[in-house]
């Protein structure tokens, strides 16, 4: 009896994961059609937060990847870039779903984009915000003060 119940749970979990993946694919395909790239970026970041709340790392990472692609390809205005990178950094700061490797990749990507902002003052503020990504009190293993100082 217990074996049948366990098998049924696995089947339900497999179907649930397939539905999640299909939904993620549909969202990723439809958000670029939003007329404002800034709004699409905010929607991607909201999806990241939802995936974080559901503890689905691969979905959160995929939405972050799409947010970075949108930032890179569609947001050209320097003021919009500053706002967007701060939204990305703020969202990444609140994430607790990522493993060390994925978080490290996203942190370095955000730091790199911050360093490439047009105005030096904007660069300084954004890189300073990124330095906080290397020291998060509510997560184990993310207390790398040396790397945070190196970023500065």
PDB file of C-alpha atoms in Angstrom:
ATOM      1  CA  UNK A   1       0.000   0.000   0.000  1.00  0.00           C
ATOM      2  CA  UNK A   2       2.775   2.431   0.920  1.00  0.00           C
ATOM      3  CA  UNK A   3       4.649   1.623  -2.305  1.00  0.00           C
ATOM      4  CA  UNK A   4       1.572   2.515  -4.390  1.00  0.00           C
ATOM      5  CA  UNK A   5       1.142   5.779  -2.489  1.00  0.00           C
ATOM      6  CA  UNK A   6       4.797   6.681  -3.003  1.00  0.00           C
ATOM      7  CA  UNK A   7       4.555   5.874  -6.714  1.00  0.00           C
ATOM      8  CA  UNK A   8       1.419   8.022  -7.034  1.00  0.00           C
ATOM      9  CA  UNK A   9       3.198  10.941  -5.330  1.00  0.00           C
ATOM     10  CA  UNK A  10       6.119  10.647  -7.760  1.00  0.00           C
ATOM     11  CA  UNK A  11       3.713  10.673 -10.705  1.00  0.00           C
ATOM     12  CA  UNK A  12       1.920  13.744  -9.397  1.00  0.00           C
ATOM     13  CA  UNK A  13       5.237  15.495  -8.756  1.00  0.00           C
ATOM     14  CA  UNK A  14       6.424  14.646 -12.277  1.00  0.00           C
ATOM     15  CA  UNK A  15       3.219  16.038 -13.809  1.00  0.00           C
ATOM     16  CA  UNK A  16       3.481  19.141 -11.605  1.00  0.00           C
ATOM     17  CA  UNK A  17       7.062  19.757 -12.765  1.00  0.00           C
ATOM     18  CA  UNK A  18       6.029  19.360 -16.410  1.00  0.00           C
ATOM     19  CA  UNK A  19       3.216  21.880 -15.918  1.00  0.00           C
ATOM     20  CA  UNK A  20       5.620  24.301 -14.230  1.00  0.00           C
ATOM     21  CA  UNK A  21       8.150  23.963 -17.052  1.00  0.00           C
ATOM     22  CA  UNK A  22       5.463  24.496 -19.705  1.00  0.00           C
ATOM     23  CA  UNK A  23       4.138  27.543 -17.870  1.00  0.00           C
ATOM     24  CA  UNK A  24       7.630  28.983 -17.517  1.00  0.00           C
ATOM     25  CA  UNK A  25       8.226  28.471 -21.233  1.00  0.00           C
ATOM     26  CA  UNK A  26       4.968  30.265 -22.096  1.00  0.00           C
ATOM     27  CA  UNK A  27       5.788  33.189 -19.815  1.00  0.00           C
ATOM     28  CA  UNK A  28       9.309  33.492 -21.198  1.00  0.00           C
ATOM     29  CA  UNK A  29       7.975  33.451 -24.750  1.00  0.00           C
ATOM     30  CA  UNK A  30       5.262  36.033 -24.097  1.00  0.00           C
ATOM     31  CA  UNK A  31       7.042  38.643 -21.947  1.00  0.00           C
ATOM     32  CA  UNK A  32       9.289  39.986 -24.738  1.00  0.00           C
ATOM     33  CA  UNK A  33       6.091  41.029 -26.514  1.00  0.00           C
ATOM     34  CA  UNK A  34       5.360  43.520 -23.716  1.00  0.00           C
ATOM     35  CA  UNK A  35       5.753  46.959 -25.336  1.00  0.00           C
ATOM     36  CA  UNK A  36       7.914  48.365 -22.534  1.00  0.00           C
ATOM     37  CA  UNK A  37      11.171  46.519 -21.803  1.00  0.00           C
ATOM     38  CA  UNK A  38      11.276  48.078 -18.341  1.00  0.00           C
ATOM     39  CA  UNK A  39       7.865  46.588 -17.546  1.00  0.00           C
ATOM     40  CA  UNK A  40       8.897  43.214 -18.965  1.00  0.00           C
ATOM     41  CA  UNK A  41      12.005  43.286 -16.759  1.00  0.00           C
ATOM     42  CA  UNK A  42       9.894  43.989 -13.685  1.00  0.00           C
ATOM     43  CA  UNK A  43       7.596  41.097 -14.618  1.00  0.00           C
ATOM     44  CA  UNK A  44      10.559  38.736 -15.012  1.00  0.00           C
ATOM     45  CA  UNK A  45      11.804  39.786 -11.577  1.00  0.00           C
ATOM     46  CA  UNK A  46       8.335  39.204 -10.101  1.00  0.00           C
ATOM     47  CA  UNK A  47       8.457  35.704 -11.576  1.00  0.00           C
ATOM     48  CA  UNK A  48      11.867  35.216  -9.955  1.00  0.00           C
ATOM     49  CA  UNK A  49      10.388  36.179  -6.595  1.00  0.00           C
ATOM     50  CA  UNK A  50       7.469  33.777  -7.096  1.00  0.00           C
ATOM     51  CA  UNK A  51       9.842  30.932  -7.986  1.00  0.00           C
ATOM     52  CA  UNK A  52      11.919  31.799  -4.914  1.00  0.00           C
ATOM     53  CA  UNK A  53       8.803  31.605  -2.765  1.00  0.00           C
ATOM     54  CA  UNK A  54       8.025  28.168  -4.223  1.00  0.00           C
ATOM     55  CA  UNK A  55      11.642  27.060  -3.782  1.00  0.00           C
ATOM     56  CA  UNK A  56      12.104  26.186  -7.472  1.00  0.00           C
ATOM     57  CA  UNK A  57      15.713  27.094  -8.215  1.00  0.00           C
ATOM     58  CA  UNK A  58      15.888  26.206 -11.907  1.00  0.00           C
ATOM     59  CA  UNK A  59      12.826  28.320 -12.678  1.00  0.00           C
ATOM     60  CA  UNK A  60      14.151  31.296 -10.710  1.00  0.00           C
ATOM     61  CA  UNK A  61      17.501  31.010 -12.496  1.00  0.00           C
ATOM     62  CA  UNK A  62      15.831  30.870 -15.909  1.00  0.00           C
ATOM     63  CA  UNK A  63      13.817  34.008 -15.184  1.00  0.00           C
ATOM     64  CA  UNK A  64      16.946  35.791 -13.977  1.00  0.00           C
ATOM     65  CA  UNK A  65      18.722  34.760 -17.172  1.00  0.00           C
ATOM     66  CA  UNK A  66      15.880  36.201 -19.218  1.00  0.00           C
ATOM     67  CA  UNK A  67      15.929  39.404 -17.146  1.00  0.00           C
ATOM     68  CA  UNK A  68      19.649  39.833 -17.852  1.00  0.00           C
ATOM     69  CA  UNK A  69      19.112  39.186 -21.564  1.00  0.00           C
ATOM     70  CA  UNK A  70      16.360  41.784 -21.656  1.00  0.00           C
ATOM     71  CA  UNK A  71      18.573  44.264 -19.790  1.00  0.00           C
ATOM     72  CA  UNK A  72      21.408  43.634 -22.205  1.00  0.00           C
ATOM     73  CA  UNK A  73      19.429  43.758 -25.450  1.00  0.00           C
ATOM     74  CA  UNK A  74      16.488  46.075 -24.892  1.00  0.00           C
ATOM     75  CA  UNK A  75      17.248  48.678 -22.229  1.00  0.00           C
ATOM     76  CA  UNK A  76      19.421  51.318 -23.855  1.00  0.00           C
ATOM     77  CA  UNK A  77      18.594  54.505 -21.958  1.00  0.00           C
ATOM     78  CA  UNK A  78      21.213  55.119 -19.244  1.00  0.00           C
ATOM     79  CA  UNK A  79      18.671  56.184 -16.603  1.00  0.00           C
ATOM     80  CA  UNK A  80      16.565  53.108 -17.321  1.00  0.00           C
ATOM     81  CA  UNK A  81      19.703  50.945 -17.061  1.00  0.00           C
ATOM     82  CA  UNK A  82      20.502  52.368 -13.633  1.00  0.00           C
ATOM     83  CA  UNK A  83      16.983  51.681 -12.408  1.00  0.00           C
ATOM     84  CA  UNK A  84      16.985  48.212 -13.943  1.00  0.00           C
ATOM     85  CA  UNK A  85      20.316  47.139 -12.466  1.00  0.00           C
ATOM     86  CA  UNK A  86      19.227  48.295  -9.007  1.00  0.00           C
ATOM     87  CA  UNK A  87      16.004  46.294  -9.383  1.00  0.00           C
ATOM     88  CA  UNK A  88      18.034  43.242 -10.394  1.00  0.00           C
ATOM     89  CA  UNK A  89      20.467  43.665  -7.487  1.00  0.00           C
ATOM     90  CA  UNK A  90      17.626  44.186  -5.015  1.00  0.00           C
ATOM     91  CA  UNK A  91      15.824  41.085  -6.232  1.00  0.00           C
ATOM     92  CA  UNK A  92      18.997  39.021  -6.076  1.00  0.00           C
ATOM     93  CA  UNK A  93      19.620  40.265  -2.534  1.00  0.00           C
ATOM     94  CA  UNK A  94      16.272  38.828  -1.413  1.00  0.00           C
ATOM     95  CA  UNK A  95      16.777  35.394  -2.997  1.00  0.00           C
ATOM     96  CA  UNK A  96      17.392  32.343  -0.852  1.00  0.00           C
ATOM     97  CA  UNK A  97      16.625  29.621  -3.381  1.00  0.00           C
ATOM     98  CA  UNK A  98      19.961  29.624  -5.205  1.00  0.00           C
ATOM     99  CA  UNK A  99      22.844  27.310  -4.552  1.00  0.00           C
ATOM    100  CA  UNK A 100      26.333  28.743  -4.232  1.00  0.00           C
ATOM    101  CA  UNK A 101      27.255  28.280  -7.903  1.00  0.00           C
ATOM    102  CA  UNK A 102      24.104  29.839  -9.394  1.00  0.00           C
ATOM    103  CA  UNK A 103      24.122  32.718  -6.932  1.00  0.00           C
ATOM    104  CA  UNK A 104      27.796  33.351  -7.657  1.00  0.00           C
ATOM    105  CA  UNK A 105      27.143  33.434 -11.409  1.00  0.00           C
ATOM    106  CA  UNK A 106      24.240  35.871 -11.050  1.00  0.00           C
ATOM    107  CA  UNK A 107      26.164  38.051  -8.594  1.00  0.00           C
ATOM    108  CA  UNK A 108      29.119  38.344 -10.948  1.00  0.00           C
ATOM    109  CA  UNK A 109      26.844  39.126 -13.869  1.00  0.00           C
ATOM    110  CA  UNK A 110      25.133  41.912 -11.899  1.00  0.00           C
ATOM    111  CA  UNK A 111      28.511  43.256 -10.787  1.00  0.00           C
ATOM    112  CA  UNK A 112      29.776  43.285 -14.365  1.00  0.00           C
ATOM    113  CA  UNK A 113      26.754  45.190 -15.644  1.00  0.00           C
ATOM    114  CA  UNK A 114      27.059  47.629 -12.738  1.00  0.00           C
ATOM    115  CA  UNK A 115      30.670  48.390 -13.623  1.00  0.00           C
ATOM    116  CA  UNK A 116      29.653  49.164 -17.206  1.00  0.00           C
ATOM    117  CA  UNK A 117      27.112  51.864 -16.431  1.00  0.00           C
ATOM    118  CA  UNK A 118      27.720  55.122 -18.272  1.00  0.00           C
ATOM    119  CA  UNK A 119      28.212  57.572 -15.397  1.00  0.00           C
ATOM    120  CA  UNK A 120      30.869  56.985 -12.743  1.00  0.00           C
ATOM    121  CA  UNK A 121      28.527  57.981  -9.922  1.00  0.00           C
ATOM    122  CA  UNK A 122      25.962  55.414 -11.095  1.00  0.00           C
ATOM    123  CA  UNK A 123      28.719  52.803 -11.387  1.00  0.00           C
ATOM    124  CA  UNK A 124      29.843  53.483  -7.825  1.00  0.00           C
ATOM    125  CA  UNK A 125      26.344  53.199  -6.379  1.00  0.00           C
ATOM    126  CA  UNK A 126      25.558  50.011  -8.288  1.00  0.00           C
ATOM    127  CA  UNK A 127      28.878  48.294  -7.520  1.00  0.00           C
ATOM    128  CA  UNK A 128      28.470  49.283  -3.862  1.00  0.00           C
ATOM    129  CA  UNK A 129      25.027  47.660  -3.900  1.00  0.00           C
ATOM    130  CA  UNK A 130      26.581  44.549  -5.495  1.00  0.00           C
ATOM    131  CA  UNK A 131      29.151  44.333  -2.724  1.00  0.00           C
ATOM    132  CA  UNK A 132      26.283  43.531  -0.356  1.00  0.00           C
ATOM    133  CA  UNK A 133      25.491  40.435  -2.425  1.00  0.00           C
ATOM    134  CA  UNK A 134      28.648  38.818  -1.044  1.00  0.00           C
ATOM    135  CA  UNK A 135      27.449  39.106   2.548  1.00  0.00           C
ATOM    136  CA  UNK A 136      23.939  37.931   3.332  1.00  0.00           C
ATOM    137  CA  UNK A 137      23.124  37.319   6.985  1.00  0.00           C
ATOM    138  CA  UNK A 138      20.141  35.013   6.482  1.00  0.00           C
ATOM    139  CA  UNK A 139      21.986  32.424   4.392  1.00  0.00           C
ATOM    140  CA  UNK A 140      24.780  30.084   5.337  1.00  0.00           C
ATOM    141  CA  UNK A 141      27.902  30.242   3.264  1.00  0.00           C
ATOM    142  CA  UNK A 142      27.412  33.703   1.793  1.00  0.00           C
ATOM    143  CA  UNK A 143      29.733  35.707   3.963  1.00  0.00           C
ATOM    144  CA  UNK A 144      32.648  36.462   1.709  1.00  0.00           C
ATOM    145  CA  UNK A 145      33.947  39.795   2.948  1.00  0.00           C
ATOM    146  CA  UNK A 146      37.155  39.540   0.926  1.00  0.00           C
ATOM    147  CA  UNK A 147      35.301  39.268  -2.371  1.00  0.00           C
ATOM    148  CA  UNK A 148      32.925  42.022  -1.337  1.00  0.00           C
ATOM    149  CA  UNK A 149      35.896  44.311  -0.694  1.00  0.00           C
ATOM    150  CA  UNK A 150      37.527  43.266  -3.978  1.00  0.00           C
ATOM    151  CA  UNK A 151      34.403  44.339  -5.855  1.00  0.00           C
ATOM    152  CA  UNK A 152      34.695  47.789  -4.324  1.00  0.00           C
TER     153      UNK A 152
END
